[in-house]
XYZ file of C-alpha atoms in Angstrom:
612
model
C -47.372 -52.852 30.436
C -48.857 -49.517 31.617
C -45.532 -48.298 32.770
C -44.024 -49.152 29.272
C -46.786 -47.050 27.561
C -46.132 -44.140 29.923
C -42.325 -44.220 29.199
C -43.006 -44.457 25.503
C -45.280 -41.459 25.617
C -42.630 -39.441 27.626
C -39.891 -40.469 25.228
C -41.797 -39.090 22.372
C -42.848 -35.905 24.154
C -39.418 -34.936 25.372
C -37.956 -35.687 21.959
C -40.219 -32.984 20.560
C -39.959 -30.327 23.373
C -36.226 -30.600 23.629
C -35.986 -28.695 20.267
C -38.310 -25.846 21.272
C -37.882 -22.506 22.930
C -38.659 -22.360 26.679
C -37.808 -26.071 27.145
C -37.291 -25.427 30.780
C -40.874 -24.432 31.326
C -42.167 -27.396 29.374
C -40.059 -29.750 31.528
C -41.158 -28.081 34.709
C -44.871 -28.397 33.798
C -44.316 -32.093 32.991
C -42.630 -32.616 36.377
C -45.568 -31.037 38.143
C -48.091 -33.144 36.321
C -46.223 -36.348 36.994
C -45.836 -35.493 40.647
C -49.423 -34.627 41.200
C -50.669 -37.727 39.260
C -48.323 -39.967 41.428
C -49.574 -38.355 44.680
C -53.233 -38.809 43.736
C -52.644 -42.433 42.741
C -51.235 -43.120 46.332
C -53.575 -40.723 48.131
C -54.920 -43.239 50.568
C -51.423 -44.382 51.652
C -50.015 -40.854 51.653
C -52.586 -39.312 53.919
C -52.238 -42.038 56.737
C -48.427 -42.292 56.764
C -48.072 -39.700 59.582
C -50.218 -38.544 62.386
C -51.131 -35.230 60.494
C -52.871 -35.659 57.212
C -51.363 -32.449 55.900
C -47.891 -33.445 56.862
C -48.494 -36.896 55.195
C -49.785 -35.332 52.038
C -46.814 -32.866 51.874
C -44.341 -35.700 52.423
C -46.060 -37.762 49.739
C -45.895 -34.882 47.233
C -42.255 -34.323 47.998
C -41.529 -37.994 47.499
C -43.476 -37.937 44.165
C -41.440 -34.968 43.010
C -38.186 -36.755 43.762
C -39.312 -39.961 42.089
C -40.473 -38.115 39.019
C -37.474 -35.768 38.691
C -35.024 -38.725 37.956
C -36.822 -40.226 35.057
C -37.339 -36.671 33.637
C -33.590 -36.118 33.703
C -33.117 -39.460 31.982
C -35.619 -38.605 29.288
C -33.959 -35.166 28.686
C -30.461 -36.645 28.683
C -31.523 -39.242 26.100
C -33.211 -36.748 23.885
C -30.143 -34.491 24.037
C -27.673 -37.259 23.299
C -29.817 -38.623 20.388
C -29.399 -35.238 18.647
C -25.739 -35.785 18.398
C -26.088 -38.068 15.355
C -24.529 -41.129 16.845
C -23.323 -43.289 13.944
C -23.636 -46.614 15.659
C -27.351 -47.846 15.296
C -26.963 -50.307 18.223
C -25.611 -47.605 20.595
C -28.316 -45.220 19.451
C -31.110 -47.581 20.516
C -29.481 -49.151 23.525
C -28.610 -45.725 24.965
C -31.908 -45.121 26.730
C -32.258 -48.542 28.351
C -28.680 -48.340 29.685
C -29.140 -44.822 31.166
C -32.609 -45.874 32.597
C -31.032 -48.883 34.404
C -28.049 -47.172 35.778
C -30.217 -44.238 37.048
C -32.423 -46.479 39.008
C -29.486 -48.657 40.288
C -27.867 -45.428 41.689
C -31.111 -43.911 43.126
C -32.280 -47.061 44.888
C -28.911 -47.308 46.709
C -29.087 -43.621 47.839
C -32.832 -42.975 48.404
C -34.022 -43.199 52.072
C -36.782 -45.491 50.944
C -34.829 -47.505 48.452
C -36.904 -48.753 45.514
C -40.276 -48.096 47.200
C -42.186 -45.755 44.987
C -39.735 -45.905 42.044
C -40.571 -46.628 38.379
C -39.623 -50.335 38.724
C -42.381 -52.904 37.936
C -42.741 -55.462 40.615
C -45.817 -57.284 39.159
C -46.359 -58.385 35.560
C -42.716 -59.193 34.967
C -43.176 -62.889 35.380
C -41.515 -63.699 32.115
C -38.254 -61.945 33.301
C -38.421 -62.893 37.001
C -35.866 -65.568 36.442
C -33.188 -62.852 35.844
C -33.273 -61.665 39.475
C -30.788 -64.197 40.852
C -28.314 -62.977 38.139
C -28.781 -59.209 37.850
C -31.393 -58.284 40.504
C -34.147 -55.736 39.592
C -31.772 -53.997 37.177
C -32.710 -56.649 34.680
C -36.339 -55.651 34.842
C -35.503 -51.986 34.573
C -33.488 -52.712 31.370
C -36.208 -54.784 29.857
C -38.780 -52.047 30.626
C -36.624 -49.329 28.982
C -35.842 -51.538 26.021
C -39.479 -52.336 25.202
C -40.290 -48.570 25.701
C -37.684 -47.415 23.216
C -38.829 -49.983 20.688
C -42.400 -48.743 21.090
C -41.276 -45.156 20.858
C -39.424 -45.859 17.660
C -42.330 -47.574 16.050
C -44.904 -44.996 17.240
C -42.637 -42.149 16.113
C -42.174 -43.619 12.658
C -45.813 -44.213 12.347
C -46.596 -40.571 13.352
C -44.149 -39.147 10.844
C -45.370 -41.537 8.196
C -41.635 -42.579 7.508
C -40.051 -45.816 6.813
C -36.534 -47.016 7.361
C -34.179 -45.578 4.792
C -30.431 -45.744 4.238
C -28.382 -42.587 3.859
C -24.980 -43.072 2.196
C -24.907 -46.713 3.369
C -25.782 -46.059 7.037
C -28.929 -47.528 8.671
C -31.206 -44.735 9.395
C -34.787 -43.965 10.104
C -34.627 -43.598 13.889
C -37.332 -41.155 14.964
C -35.704 -40.280 18.262
C -32.260 -39.655 16.805
C -33.318 -37.957 13.507
C -34.343 -34.367 13.816
C -37.491 -34.632 11.583
C -38.003 -38.397 11.281
C -37.536 -38.468 7.448
C -34.312 -40.541 7.421
C -32.081 -37.579 6.554
C -30.159 -35.257 8.746
C -30.898 -31.702 7.434
C -30.089 -28.718 9.411
C -33.289 -26.908 10.350
C -34.757 -24.298 12.606
C -37.418 -25.244 15.239
C -38.392 -22.197 17.168
C -34.987 -20.647 17.408
C -32.890 -23.797 17.277
C -29.350 -23.201 16.185
C -28.577 -24.886 12.828
C -26.700 -28.126 12.761
C -24.489 -29.486 9.998
C -26.175 -32.519 8.421
C -24.473 -35.628 7.184
C -25.490 -34.772 3.642
C -23.825 -31.340 3.908
C -20.625 -32.721 5.424
C -20.373 -35.289 2.675
C -20.981 -32.695 0.064
C -18.149 -30.563 1.491
C -15.776 -33.546 1.504
C -16.840 -35.606 -1.644
C -13.731 -37.825 -1.560
C -14.359 -39.133 2.014
C -14.999 -42.780 2.057
C -18.611 -43.621 2.872
C -19.548 -45.577 5.900
C -20.247 -49.236 5.127
C -23.765 -50.445 5.651
C -24.880 -51.459 9.120
C -28.055 -53.529 9.912
C -30.932 -51.984 11.750
C -30.760 -52.702 15.554
C -34.590 -52.855 16.086
C -35.003 -56.499 15.028
C -32.045 -57.499 17.016
C -33.240 -55.921 20.222
C -36.773 -57.257 19.701
C -35.328 -60.865 19.266
C -33.226 -60.340 22.310
C -36.177 -59.373 24.465
C -38.268 -62.211 23.287
C -35.438 -64.746 23.737
C -35.061 -63.530 27.365
C -38.550 -64.838 28.049
C -37.751 -68.381 26.908
C -36.217 -69.551 30.307
C -39.446 -68.718 32.011
C -41.198 -71.509 30.202
C -38.785 -74.029 31.713
C -38.610 -72.801 35.232
C -41.435 -74.038 37.503
C -42.996 -71.468 39.955
C -44.221 -74.376 42.176
C -42.347 -74.440 45.509
C -40.264 -77.394 46.454
C -42.114 -80.208 48.285
C -41.493 -80.017 52.075
C -41.072 -83.780 52.477
C -38.537 -85.395 50.091
C -35.032 -86.721 50.340
C -33.641 -83.461 48.829
C -35.418 -80.943 51.001
C -35.695 -80.216 54.637
C -39.194 -79.570 56.015
C -39.339 -76.433 58.089
C -42.563 -75.456 59.811
C -42.851 -71.610 60.236
C -45.477 -69.358 61.822
C -46.305 -65.704 61.912
C -47.624 -64.951 65.431
C -50.583 -62.428 65.204
C -52.789 -62.507 68.166
C -56.378 -61.660 67.181
C -57.089 -59.475 70.226
C -54.009 -57.657 71.271
C -54.370 -55.677 74.512
C -53.058 -52.153 74.609
C -53.238 -51.733 78.488
C -49.552 -52.486 79.276
C -46.394 -53.858 77.814
C -46.560 -56.970 79.988
C -50.083 -57.968 78.829
C -49.095 -57.522 75.174
C -45.965 -59.606 75.745
C -47.961 -62.305 77.482
C -50.392 -62.519 74.544
C -47.592 -63.067 72.019
C -45.865 -65.658 74.312
C -49.123 -67.565 74.929
C -49.964 -67.563 71.253
C -46.485 -68.931 70.480
C -46.942 -71.767 72.961
C -50.067 -72.733 71.422
C -48.566 -73.323 68.018
C -45.265 -74.735 69.240
C -46.135 -78.283 68.332
C -46.963 -77.370 64.756
C -43.930 -75.313 63.701
C -40.291 -74.905 64.566
C -39.744 -71.233 63.796
C -42.081 -68.575 65.075
C -41.761 -64.929 64.214
C -43.301 -61.925 65.856
C -44.070 -58.806 63.643
C -41.991 -55.706 63.830
C -42.228 -53.718 67.099
C -44.418 -56.392 68.694
C -43.249 -55.418 72.131
C -42.333 -51.916 73.376
C -39.822 -51.822 76.258
C -39.287 -48.830 78.487
C -35.826 -49.752 79.795
C -33.285 -52.528 80.147
C -34.834 -54.297 83.133
C -38.135 -54.867 81.395
C -36.374 -56.091 78.336
C -34.242 -58.573 80.330
C -37.232 -60.115 82.155
C -39.146 -60.556 78.946
C -36.173 -62.063 76.945
C -35.485 -64.489 79.730
C -39.112 -65.685 79.455
C -38.739 -66.017 75.655
C -35.373 -67.964 76.116
C -36.920 -70.423 78.727
C -39.899 -71.133 76.385
C -37.678 -71.704 73.392
C -35.392 -73.991 75.431
C -38.315 -75.937 77.003
C -40.310 -76.494 73.796
C -37.323 -76.864 71.534
C -38.344 -74.210 69.077
C -36.972 -70.922 67.696
C -38.679 -67.606 68.555
C -37.976 -64.397 66.649
C -39.094 -61.855 69.091
C -39.286 -58.308 67.606
C -39.251 -55.322 69.945
C -38.709 -51.654 70.323
C -36.574 -50.262 73.050
C -34.550 -47.216 74.162
C -31.063 -47.175 72.577
C -28.578 -47.860 75.447
C -25.902 -46.064 73.481
C -27.843 -42.850 72.941
C -25.781 -39.876 73.612
C -22.500 -41.858 73.802
C -19.687 -41.836 71.276
C -20.593 -40.902 67.731
C -24.335 -40.931 68.559
C -24.935 -37.576 70.113
C -28.849 -37.807 70.231
C -30.371 -38.666 73.511
C -33.716 -40.302 74.081
C -33.736 -42.119 70.795
C -35.012 -45.717 70.318
C -34.094 -48.675 68.167
C -36.119 -51.379 66.454
C -34.777 -54.878 66.743
C -35.245 -58.562 66.668
C -33.685 -61.397 68.871
C -33.711 -65.012 67.740
C -33.929 -67.403 70.694
C -33.410 -71.177 70.242
C -33.142 -74.348 72.299
C -29.571 -73.453 73.065
C -30.104 -69.799 74.001
C -29.845 -66.696 71.892
C -28.918 -67.240 68.115
C -28.492 -63.676 67.091
C -29.720 -60.235 67.618
C -30.358 -57.676 64.890
C -31.481 -53.976 64.672
C -33.134 -52.153 61.788
C -30.784 -50.395 59.411
C -33.193 -48.330 57.125
C -35.707 -46.182 59.028
C -39.014 -44.775 57.768
C -38.356 -41.062 56.968
C -39.905 -38.703 59.550
C -41.958 -41.399 61.231
C -38.882 -43.157 62.584
C -35.800 -41.116 61.415
C -36.099 -38.604 64.318
C -37.130 -40.909 67.060
C -35.076 -43.969 66.249
C -31.368 -44.761 65.635
C -30.434 -46.835 62.609
C -27.993 -49.666 63.020
C -24.606 -49.757 61.226
C -24.274 -53.530 61.551
C -24.923 -55.883 58.676
C -27.565 -58.632 58.834
C -26.388 -61.689 60.746
C -25.946 -65.176 59.466
C -26.390 -68.356 61.609
C -26.989 -71.972 61.014
C -29.420 -73.977 63.107
C -30.140 -77.771 63.306
C -33.750 -78.636 62.506
C -35.133 -82.012 63.702
C -36.772 -83.795 60.854
C -39.094 -86.772 60.643
C -37.854 -90.040 59.053
C -38.023 -89.918 55.356
C -37.691 -92.716 52.686
C -34.026 -92.606 51.647
C -31.535 -94.837 49.921
C -29.421 -94.990 53.024
C -30.637 -97.044 55.951
C -29.885 -94.546 58.635
C -31.668 -91.203 58.770
C -29.940 -88.138 60.278
C -31.880 -86.652 63.179
C -31.140 -83.000 62.292
C -30.458 -80.992 59.149
C -28.840 -77.570 59.001
C -30.743 -74.567 57.909
C -28.932 -71.139 57.513
C -30.968 -68.112 58.622
C -30.552 -64.294 58.296
C -32.899 -61.430 58.908
C -33.800 -57.872 58.102
C -36.699 -55.586 59.273
C -39.379 -54.111 56.955
C -37.908 -51.160 55.106
C -34.495 -52.863 55.083
C -35.844 -54.706 52.078
C -36.339 -51.559 50.081
C -32.607 -51.859 49.216
C -30.629 -54.875 47.994
C -29.369 -56.993 50.981
C -25.662 -56.613 51.736
C -23.384 -59.291 50.322
C -23.302 -61.886 53.064
C -20.433 -64.362 53.808
C -22.712 -67.247 53.285
C -25.944 -68.324 51.608
C -29.093 -68.205 53.693
C -31.822 -70.735 53.124
C -34.437 -68.621 55.001
C -34.883 -64.903 55.731
C -36.826 -63.894 58.807
C -38.631 -60.709 58.058
C -40.767 -58.922 60.653
C -42.607 -55.903 59.285
C -45.328 -53.387 60.111
C -46.996 -51.373 57.409
C -49.972 -48.937 57.755
C -51.856 -49.362 54.437
C -52.679 -52.310 52.058
C -50.964 -50.466 49.139
C -47.767 -50.125 51.120
C -48.005 -53.517 52.615
C -48.383 -55.184 49.142
C -45.485 -53.075 47.674
C -43.188 -53.978 50.542
C -44.111 -57.692 50.252
C -43.239 -57.573 46.529
C -39.855 -55.924 47.375
C -39.248 -58.636 50.023
C -39.932 -61.291 47.399
C -37.567 -59.641 44.920
C -34.773 -59.588 47.568
C -35.322 -63.237 48.346
C -35.205 -64.139 44.636
C -31.983 -62.110 44.224
C -30.120 -64.335 46.758
C -32.024 -67.605 46.135
C -33.722 -67.916 49.542
C -37.189 -68.207 50.957
C -38.448 -65.304 53.145
C -40.989 -65.487 56.065
C -42.678 -62.117 55.801
C -44.687 -61.324 58.989
C -46.466 -58.010 58.694
C -48.421 -56.934 61.859
C -49.858 -53.771 60.415
C -53.639 -53.295 60.051
C -53.260 -53.376 56.231
C -50.213 -55.596 56.146
C -49.687 -58.561 53.757
C -48.020 -61.640 55.186
C -46.729 -64.749 53.497
C -43.779 -66.922 52.370
C -42.059 -65.690 49.266
C -38.997 -66.313 47.123
C -37.069 -69.586 46.490
C -38.602 -69.966 42.957
C -42.228 -69.371 44.000
C -42.638 -66.618 41.355
C -45.878 -64.752 41.930
C -47.541 -67.668 43.659
C -47.346 -67.367 47.419
C -47.187 -70.087 49.916
C -49.477 -68.128 52.231
C -51.160 -64.692 51.587
C -53.017 -62.833 54.312
C -53.987 -59.264 54.392
C -54.456 -57.506 57.760
C -54.550 -59.130 61.155
C -56.297 -62.376 60.249
C -54.659 -64.131 63.229
C -51.635 -66.394 63.504
C -50.950 -68.612 60.481
C -48.459 -71.531 59.955
C -47.119 -73.462 56.986
C -44.306 -75.912 56.252
C -41.898 -75.081 53.494
C -39.125 -77.164 51.825
C -35.651 -75.989 52.039
C -33.118 -77.609 49.616
C -30.869 -80.146 51.236
C -27.646 -81.701 49.703
C -26.811 -85.209 51.048
C -23.411 -85.467 52.607
C -22.578 -81.653 52.519
C -22.938 -81.385 56.113
C -24.339 -77.879 55.838
C -26.699 -75.741 53.796
C -26.143 -76.747 50.182
C -27.645 -74.147 47.764
C -24.919 -72.115 46.167
C -24.970 -68.393 46.342
C -26.463 -66.733 43.379
C -24.553 -64.471 40.992
C -26.321 -61.411 42.451
C -25.687 -62.710 45.959
C -21.920 -62.839 45.203
C -21.523 -59.608 43.248
C -24.514 -57.370 43.838
C -25.043 -54.402 41.543
C -21.433 -54.561 40.344
C -22.313 -57.837 38.463
C -25.454 -56.208 37.048
C -23.380 -53.188 35.740
C -20.804 -55.577 34.192
C -23.508 -57.541 32.422
C -25.077 -54.289 31.171
C -21.879 -52.981 29.849
C -21.167 -56.356 28.258
C -24.388 -56.242 26.408
C -23.610 -52.742 24.988
C -20.037 -53.945 24.137
C -21.349 -57.088 22.284
C -23.537 -54.979 20.079
C -20.740 -52.604 19.231
C -18.429 -55.582 18.615
C -20.924 -56.987 16.241
C -21.133 -53.692 14.264
C -17.360 -53.506 14.245
C -17.143 -56.983 12.750
C -19.785 -56.167 10.205
C -17.822 -52.950 9.285
C -14.631 -54.916 8.910
C -16.212 -57.679 6.811
C -17.997 -55.191 4.558
C -14.856 -53.248 4.132
C -12.983 -56.353 3.098
C -15.550 -57.419 0.566
C -15.609 -54.069 -1.008
C -11.936 -53.943 -1.854
C -9.327 -56.166 -3.309
C -5.549 -56.284 -3.439
C -3.035 -54.521 -1.276
C -4.296 -51.131 -2.107
C -7.813 -52.259 -1.418
C -6.752 -53.541 1.994
C -5.347 -50.115 2.791
C -8.580 -48.486 1.666
C -10.461 -50.937 3.957
C -8.345 -50.048 6.892
C -8.716 -46.469 6.274
C -12.520 -46.835 5.989
C -12.591 -48.756 9.265
C -10.526 -46.127 11.119
C -12.559 -43.226 9.792
C -15.774 -44.932 10.809
C -14.531 -45.629 14.355
C -13.259 -42.086 14.831
C -16.500 -40.589 13.534
C -18.673 -42.717 15.798
C -16.596 -42.033 18.910
C -16.546 -38.370 18.246
C -20.215 -37.987 17.887
C -20.928 -39.996 20.828
C -19.237 -37.458 22.954
C -21.587 -34.622 21.825
C -21.000 -34.021 18.082
C -17.557 -32.446 18.456
C -16.561 -33.157 14.870
C -19.710 -31.515 13.517
C -19.421 -28.554 15.748
C -15.813 -27.897 14.671
C -16.853 -28.225 10.995
C -19.786 -25.890 11.552
C -17.543 -23.144 13.097
C -14.924 -23.593 10.413
C -17.404 -23.113 7.616
C -18.989 -20.102 9.309
C -15.558 -18.548 9.559
C -14.876 -19.247 5.867
C -18.262 -17.746 4.941
C -17.528 -14.651 6.930
C -14.029 -14.057 5.308
C -15.665 -14.593 1.877
C -18.421 -12.042 2.642
C -15.868 -9.428 3.576
C -14.233 -9.678 0.180
C -17.549 -9.527 -1.753
C -19.147 -6.229 -2.796
C -21.961 -5.114 -0.408
C -25.390 -6.374 -1.587
C -28.914 -5.687 -0.109
C -29.506 -8.069 2.878
C -32.192 -10.733 2.068
C -35.370 -10.646 4.097
C -35.072 -12.877 7.188
C -37.299 -15.835 7.578
C -38.026 -18.267 10.297
C -37.261 -21.390 8.409
C -34.142 -22.138 6.435
C -34.601 -24.893 3.894
C -31.410 -26.655 3.169
C -32.695 -29.155 0.778
C -30.838 -32.103 -0.866
């Protein structure tokens, strides 16, 4: 809600300053204010991100500048395009949410920290959380922008003391698109603004032009749409699936966090993690170590440690996700010209040996980007067979094992959407290590969003001093299976993974977002814009048919329809039609003045009143 209020205020402010002189200085001052405010709000996390507090603060300020620059561009672009007198009421109001959503979709794919720190609400969107499996976080961005534009229109109309009016049959009254908020489009000067030809002036110059048929206001339509999108949340239960039922597979999971981790040597730290894992082996099947739990100095040390992990997994019939940090054996070879760099990875060992190995793809800027090498490989996908207890079933014979499909990513990898996988995972193993509760909570919420997007549960194991650990996703909403802040020791829980009898493999279908990614989100967004335009076209066509009769009337109707479409399309591109008309009239006035006798020039004023 606070973010919507902030966006509303910035929409109103940019609408005003875009018409003033020295608009660049106003925007620069606004950018600095937003950046400083963002840095102060995250001061605790910013000053501890790097070894040097000054370097951490500088990097936080730069990140705030970048994250504030993009919304400022969106606000400016929206205010500029709104001044073009777009004739379609629906396009006029849907313009900002569309640009807002596309901007964040693009930035999150190209930012080194993904959506971390961007203006995307991860909390308080419970009524719209159900949209994540369909359109991802783009749905939340669109809803945020739509509520903000509605609030800005309402606040702007109230400030101007204006009400919705109709000008020549066209729905008007948009504060953000009308220059002065009075429902008319008069040309005026605002601190040196160039005059623009109003609709009234254009119609007066062409009195025989057919008027645009009446179109309904889009505000009630958008309001009803936003409210309707909350209805599914009343029918979707946030309660997790029961672990023990004929339709679920009970999976015991644990996050291994030794209470007193030694820092004397790598071998002692490794022994502590392995000993802790053995203690909980009888209570859970899958055990995950946090990011970078073990630091290896070379290949021999890694081989000895991983052999011990493999032996333990085979003996106890469990799966161990051992996270480690090691020198990159390919450093200085091939396309990787840097020497001495490391890589951050996780190896999953099971009763039958190694299941898969994965290395981190998205590195923390500065802290890891110079010392580590990112992996170009996509997350792996593997199916394991989990032994289950006997459950009451309709069939007499119980299967002894059930398939569970796993994948993994590491910490900052979840700041961006997961790549489209060839199959659908039931559980995501996610080792992490954050340095501050604010960052830990933000990353946990991003991990939950990624799990919701592909319809999976996620085991988030954060070994940082301020980390937040738990089981997220799979319809859990904001309610967590386990929630632990900081190193409170190893925790375990049993979750229910959906099971489809007779399928022979993991049964939950891939979500729409899991199949199409951001491409599907963009198609849905453009479809929403197109449906609104199609509705207005239908209203135009029906209004034109009712206003005429006979063959000649039908011709007039078709002409009215064509002129409205041409006018709307032209003004969407920047008001080309009005600009040409303005230049033509200025040329005609200049030629007329040349033929007139010379008269004393009138005194120049700062305001030209072009009344009705």
